[in-house]
Structures are given as C-alpha cells and as structure tokens.
PDB file of C-alpha atoms in Angstrom:
ATOM      1  CA  MET A 150       7.295  21.468  -3.842  1.00  0.00           C
ATOM      2  CA  ARG A 151       4.743  19.049  -2.418  1.00  0.00           C
ATOM      3  CA  THR A 152       4.107  18.090   1.172  1.00  0.00           C
ATOM      4  CA  PRO A 153       4.331  14.284   1.459  1.00  0.00           C
ATOM      5  CA  ASP A 154       0.951  12.531   1.704  1.00  0.00           C
ATOM      6  CA  GLU A 155       1.911  10.838   4.976  1.00  0.00           C
ATOM      7  CA  ARG A 156       1.830  14.249   6.685  1.00  0.00           C
ATOM      8  CA  PHE A 157      -1.949  14.246   6.151  1.00  0.00           C
ATOM      9  CA  GLN A 158      -2.692  10.757   7.466  1.00  0.00           C
ATOM     10  CA  ASN A 159      -4.828  10.149  10.544  1.00  0.00           C
ATOM     11  CA  LEU A 160      -6.097  13.709  10.847  1.00  0.00           C
ATOM     12  CA  GLU A 161      -8.938  13.832  13.353  1.00  0.00           C
ATOM     13  CA  ASN A 162     -12.317  14.728  11.790  1.00  0.00           C
ATOM     14  CA  PHE A 163     -10.848  14.948   8.284  1.00  0.00           C
ATOM     15  CA  PRO A 164     -11.848  11.741   6.453  1.00  0.00           C
ATOM     16  CA  TYR A 165     -11.991  13.398   3.022  1.00  0.00           C
ATOM     17  CA  GLU A 166     -10.372  11.847  -0.025  1.00  0.00           C
ATOM     18  CA  PRO A 167      -7.923  14.157  -1.785  1.00  0.00           C
ATOM     19  CA  HIS A 168      -8.757  15.475  -5.254  1.00  0.00           C
ATOM     20  CA  TYR A 169      -6.346  17.339  -7.500  1.00  0.00           C
ATOM     21  CA  GLN A 170      -6.663  19.763 -10.390  1.00  0.00           C
ATOM     22  CA  GLU A 171      -3.756  20.836 -12.581  1.00  0.00           C
ATOM     23  CA  ILE A 172      -3.745  24.611 -13.046  1.00  0.00           C
ATOM     24  CA  ASP A 173      -1.705  27.066 -15.093  1.00  0.00           C
ATOM     25  CA  ASP A 174       1.183  28.424 -13.051  1.00  0.00           C
ATOM     26  CA  GLY A 175       1.257  31.618 -15.134  1.00  0.00           C
ATOM     27  CA  GLN A 176       4.798  30.891 -16.353  1.00  0.00           C
ATOM     28  CA  GLY A 177       4.225  28.121 -18.883  1.00  0.00           C
ATOM     29  CA  GLY A 178       4.008  25.284 -16.385  1.00  0.00           C
ATOM     30  CA  GLN A 179       1.453  23.580 -14.200  1.00  0.00           C
ATOM     31  CA  LEU A 180       0.732  23.425 -10.500  1.00  0.00           C
ATOM     32  CA  ARG A 181      -1.280  20.769  -8.706  1.00  0.00           C
ATOM     33  CA  MET A 182      -4.054  22.196  -6.584  1.00  0.00           C
ATOM     34  CA  HIS A 183      -5.748  20.054  -3.940  1.00  0.00           C
ATOM     35  CA  TYR A 184      -9.426  20.237  -3.068  1.00  0.00           C
ATOM     36  CA  VAL A 185     -12.052  18.458  -1.031  1.00  0.00           C
ATOM     37  CA  ASP A 186     -15.106  17.479  -3.094  1.00  0.00           C
ATOM     38  CA  GLU A 187     -18.005  16.112  -1.041  1.00  0.00           C
ATOM     39  CA  GLY A 188     -21.660  15.637  -1.899  1.00  0.00           C
ATOM     40  CA  PRO A 189     -23.515  14.774  -5.111  1.00  0.00           C
ATOM     41  CA  SER A 190     -21.765  15.977  -8.272  1.00  0.00           C
ATOM     42  CA  ASP A 191     -25.036  17.468  -9.575  1.00  0.00           C
ATOM     43  CA  ALA A 192     -25.911  19.328  -6.355  1.00  0.00           C
ATOM     44  CA  PRO A 193     -25.637  23.109  -5.915  1.00  0.00           C
ATOM     45  CA  VAL A 194     -22.010  24.058  -5.213  1.00  0.00           C
ATOM     46  CA  ILE A 195     -20.684  25.716  -2.094  1.00  0.00           C
ATOM     47  CA  LEU A 196     -17.086  26.826  -2.671  1.00  0.00           C
ATOM     48  CA  CYS A 197     -15.285  27.276   0.660  1.00  0.00           C
ATOM     49  CA  VAL A 198     -12.016  29.225   0.426  1.00  0.00           C
ATOM     50  CA  HIS A 199      -9.783  29.453   3.482  1.00  0.00           C
ATOM     51  CA  GLY A 200      -7.427  32.130   4.694  1.00  0.00           C
ATOM     52  CA  GLN A 201      -3.825  32.221   5.793  1.00  0.00           C
ATOM     53  CA  PRO A 202      -2.125  30.182   7.323  1.00  0.00           C
ATOM     54  CA  THR A 203      -4.780  27.461   7.098  1.00  0.00           C
ATOM     55  CA  TRP A 204      -6.054  25.037   4.450  1.00  0.00           C
ATOM     56  CA  SER A 205      -9.275  23.123   3.627  1.00  0.00           C
ATOM     57  CA  PHE A 206      -8.988  21.441   7.025  1.00  0.00           C
ATOM     58  CA  SER A 207     -10.493  24.617   8.512  1.00  0.00           C
ATOM     59  CA  PHE A 208     -13.863  23.697   6.931  1.00  0.00           C
ATOM     60  CA  ARG A 209     -13.927  20.124   8.295  1.00  0.00           C
ATOM     61  CA  LYS A 210     -16.863  20.766  10.659  1.00  0.00           C
ATOM     62  CA  MET A 211     -18.921  22.667   8.064  1.00  0.00           C
ATOM     63  CA  ILE A 212     -18.702  20.066   5.306  1.00  0.00           C
ATOM     64  CA  PRO A 213     -20.916  17.305   6.824  1.00  0.00           C
ATOM     65  CA  PRO A 214     -23.978  19.491   7.588  1.00  0.00           C
ATOM     66  CA  LEU A 215     -23.748  21.228   4.199  1.00  0.00           C
ATOM     67  CA  VAL A 216     -23.592  17.873   2.393  1.00  0.00           C
ATOM     68  CA  ALA A 217     -26.480  16.597   4.551  1.00  0.00           C
ATOM     69  CA  ALA A 218     -28.480  19.659   3.431  1.00  0.00           C
ATOM     70  CA  GLY A 219     -28.020  18.582  -0.203  1.00  0.00           C
ATOM     71  CA  TYR A 220     -25.015  20.617  -1.317  1.00  0.00           C
ATOM     72  CA  ARG A 221     -21.778  19.741  -3.062  1.00  0.00           C
ATOM     73  CA  VAL A 222     -18.926  21.253  -1.069  1.00  0.00           C
ATOM     74  CA  ILE A 223     -15.675  22.160  -2.810  1.00  0.00           C
ATOM     75  CA  ALA A 224     -12.900  23.302  -0.468  1.00  0.00           C
ATOM     76  CA  PRO A 225      -9.601  23.960  -2.281  1.00  0.00           C
ATOM     77  CA  ASP A 226      -6.236  24.482  -0.678  1.00  0.00           C
ATOM     78  CA  ILE A 227      -4.878  27.804  -1.919  1.00  0.00           C
ATOM     79  CA  VAL A 228      -1.542  27.281  -3.716  1.00  0.00           C
ATOM     80  CA  GLY A 229       1.184  27.229  -1.083  1.00  0.00           C
ATOM     81  CA  PHE A 230      -1.051  25.683   1.586  1.00  0.00           C
ATOM     82  CA  GLY A 231      -2.192  22.206   2.630  1.00  0.00           C
ATOM     83  CA  ARG A 232      -1.885  19.571  -0.077  1.00  0.00           C
ATOM     84  CA  SER A 233      -1.533  22.064  -2.939  1.00  0.00           C
ATOM     85  CA  ASP A 234       1.830  22.626  -4.588  1.00  0.00           C
ATOM     86  CA  LYS A 235       4.146  25.155  -3.031  1.00  0.00           C
ATOM     87  CA  PRO A 236       6.235  27.231  -5.449  1.00  0.00           C
ATOM     88  CA  SER A 237       9.766  27.549  -4.117  1.00  0.00           C
ATOM     89  CA  GLU A 238      10.370  31.207  -4.955  1.00  0.00           C
ATOM     90  CA  ARG A 239       8.992  33.749  -2.511  1.00  0.00           C
ATOM     91  CA  SER A 240       8.419  36.113  -5.447  1.00  0.00           C
ATOM     92  CA  ASP A 241       5.832  33.655  -6.837  1.00  0.00           C
ATOM     93  CA  TYR A 242       3.448  34.488  -4.008  1.00  0.00           C
ATOM     94  CA  THR A 243       1.769  37.639  -5.274  1.00  0.00           C
ATOM     95  CA  TYR A 244      -1.843  38.629  -4.965  1.00  0.00           C
ATOM     96  CA  ALA A 245      -2.219  38.615  -8.764  1.00  0.00           C
ATOM     97  CA  ARG A 246      -0.830  35.077  -8.991  1.00  0.00           C
ATOM     98  CA  HIS A 247      -3.154  33.802  -6.263  1.00  0.00           C
ATOM     99  CA  VAL A 248      -6.112  35.291  -8.131  1.00  0.00           C
ATOM    100  CA  HIS A 249      -4.880  33.750 -11.398  1.00  0.00           C
ATOM    101  CA  TRP A 250      -4.366  30.316  -9.817  1.00  0.00           C
ATOM    102  CA  MET A 251      -7.758  30.251  -8.095  1.00  0.00           C
ATOM    103  CA  HIS A 252      -9.583  31.563 -11.155  1.00  0.00           C
ATOM    104  CA  ASP A 253      -7.975  28.851 -13.273  1.00  0.00           C
ATOM    105  CA  PHE A 254      -9.073  26.279 -10.681  1.00  0.00           C
ATOM    106  CA  VAL A 255     -12.695  27.500 -10.839  1.00  0.00           C
ATOM    107  CA  ARG A 256     -12.639  27.425 -14.641  1.00  0.00           C
ATOM    108  CA  ARG A 257     -10.973  24.021 -14.992  1.00  0.00           C
ATOM    109  CA  THR A 258     -13.322  22.389 -12.488  1.00  0.00           C
ATOM    110  CA  ASP A 259     -16.144  24.095 -14.413  1.00  0.00           C
ATOM    111  CA  LEU A 260     -17.900  25.335 -11.292  1.00  0.00           C
ATOM    112  CA  THR A 261     -21.125  27.303 -11.855  1.00  0.00           C
ATOM    113  CA  ASN A 262     -24.052  28.510  -9.759  1.00  0.00           C
ATOM    114  CA  ILE A 263     -21.563  28.818  -6.932  1.00  0.00           C
ATOM    115  CA  THR A 264     -22.310  29.917  -3.409  1.00  0.00           C
ATOM    116  CA  LEU A 265     -18.948  31.309  -2.343  1.00  0.00           C
ATOM    117  CA  VAL A 266     -17.970  31.106   1.322  1.00  0.00           C
ATOM    118  CA  CYS A 267     -14.701  32.948   1.810  1.00  0.00           C
ATOM    119  CA  GLN A 268     -12.753  34.222   4.759  1.00  0.00           C
ATOM    120  CA  ASP A 269      -9.470  35.941   5.495  1.00  0.00           C
ATOM    121  CA  TRP A 270      -7.158  35.817   2.416  1.00  0.00           C
ATOM    122  CA  GLY A 271      -9.744  33.720   0.602  1.00  0.00           C
ATOM    123  CA  GLY A 272     -11.846  36.897   0.437  1.00  0.00           C
ATOM    124  CA  PRO A 273      -9.619  39.205  -1.590  1.00  0.00           C
ATOM    125  CA  ILE A 274      -8.589  36.329  -3.847  1.00  0.00           C
ATOM    126  CA  THR A 275     -12.058  35.021  -4.675  1.00  0.00           C
ATOM    127  CA  LEU A 276     -13.951  38.315  -4.584  1.00  0.00           C
ATOM    128  CA  ARG A 277     -11.700  39.425  -7.442  1.00  0.00           C
ATOM    129  CA  ILE A 278     -12.882  36.318  -9.333  1.00  0.00           C
ATOM    130  CA  VAL A 279     -16.524  37.129  -8.585  1.00  0.00           C
ATOM    131  CA  ALA A 280     -15.970  40.572 -10.095  1.00  0.00           C
ATOM    132  CA  ALA A 281     -14.225  39.151 -13.178  1.00  0.00           C
ATOM    133  CA  ASP A 282     -16.521  36.165 -13.749  1.00  0.00           C
ATOM    134  CA  PRO A 283     -19.860  37.019 -12.053  1.00  0.00           C
ATOM    135  CA  ASP A 284     -21.976  34.601 -14.095  1.00  0.00           C
ATOM    136  CA  ARG A 285     -20.399  31.667 -12.251  1.00  0.00           C
ATOM    137  CA  PHE A 286     -21.644  32.887  -8.852  1.00  0.00           C
ATOM    138  CA  ALA A 287     -25.138  32.842  -7.352  1.00  0.00           C
ATOM    139  CA  ARG A 288     -24.352  33.978  -3.802  1.00  0.00           C
ATOM    140  CA  VAL A 289     -21.445  35.251  -1.733  1.00  0.00           C
ATOM    141  CA  VAL A 290     -20.891  34.777   1.992  1.00  0.00           C
ATOM    142  CA  VAL A 291     -17.973  36.828   3.294  1.00  0.00           C
ATOM    143  CA  SER A 292     -16.458  36.490   6.759  1.00  0.00           C
ATOM    144  CA  ASN A 293     -13.463  38.032   8.476  1.00  0.00           C
ATOM    145  CA  THR A 294     -11.947  39.515   5.327  1.00  0.00           C
ATOM    146  CA  GLY A 295     -11.575  42.695   3.348  1.00  0.00           C
ATOM    147  CA  LEU A 296     -11.143  43.885  -0.180  1.00  0.00           C
ATOM    148  CA  ALA A 297      -8.403  46.263  -1.187  1.00  0.00           C
ATOM    149  CA  ASP A 298      -9.267  49.273  -3.314  1.00  0.00           C
ATOM    150  CA  ALA A 299      -7.371  47.502  -6.150  1.00  0.00           C
ATOM    151  CA  ARG A 300      -5.327  50.537  -7.146  1.00  0.00           C
ATOM    152  CA  ASN A 301      -1.957  49.565  -8.574  1.00  0.00           C
ATOM    153  CA  ILE A 302      -2.720  45.828  -8.451  1.00  0.00           C
ATOM    154  CA  PRO A 303      -1.905  44.195 -11.787  1.00  0.00           C
ATOM    155  CA  GLU A 304      -4.498  42.020 -13.498  1.00  0.00           C
ATOM    156  CA  GLU A 305      -1.985  39.189 -13.901  1.00  0.00           C
TER     157      GLU A 305
END
C-alpha cells in the first residue's frame, strides 16, 4: 500500500523533493522506499534513521544546518512509515525484515563512509547493519534507542 502523494503536500518546514529506491521485499517482490536526499552528491553522507511512529519529517530541522556544513543528508522512511510502501500483512513487520529492507536500501543506494544518526527503532535496525557491513560506516551517533541482545533473532 502507498499513502497518496497529496497527503504530503504543504507540510510546514518540509520542502524536500521525494526520492525513491526499489528494494527487495524478501519474498520475491519489490517495495518502494522513500528518502530525502539533500546536499552535494559527492559530500560525506549523514544517514538519519527515524523511530516509530515517525518518518523522515522528524529530521526536517536538522537537514538544513547539516547541508550548510557540507554534508549530504539521506533520511529514509522506514518501510511502513511516511512515503515508503506499507505491506498489508501485519506478519510482514518483523525486526528481521526491517533490517533486511534497510540493509538493501543502503546497498542499492551505494552509501559508503556513512555517519549514521539513528534514534528509537532506527537504532536496533541500523546498528544491526553496522555490525553486518561495518566497512560502509565511518561514525555512529545513537540517541534514545537500545540494542537487543540478539538471542533468538533470525538473520533474515
């Protein structure tokens, strides 16, 4: 499911053009994942990953000063939130699937030398990616989140 574009019109302090990346849904299909992409394409990347129940809108006040400081800011909407696709089955929303979807997003957008800024649910999702793919990350900034001990959590 997709939220109609008109639901996102005229948002105060959110002038960002939508960008989309097709990702593997883990079941042989594709999902469309939305992200904000601001700043020079060759600048160092700051990847801002929101929590629940928010979306990239939560970073709207951070984006301008980070871009002004010379960074490229990527702020995706986690699948199920904001402008990203929303699978219709509740059983689709597992921790392992969120990790898979976000990791596929990072790979397909070919992000490297990333400074990760994550909070709330964005933490457990993306910190798992840092552990699995550490060469893509230069720095990690963690706020208001936690990391489970990972026992009994499937890889995918």
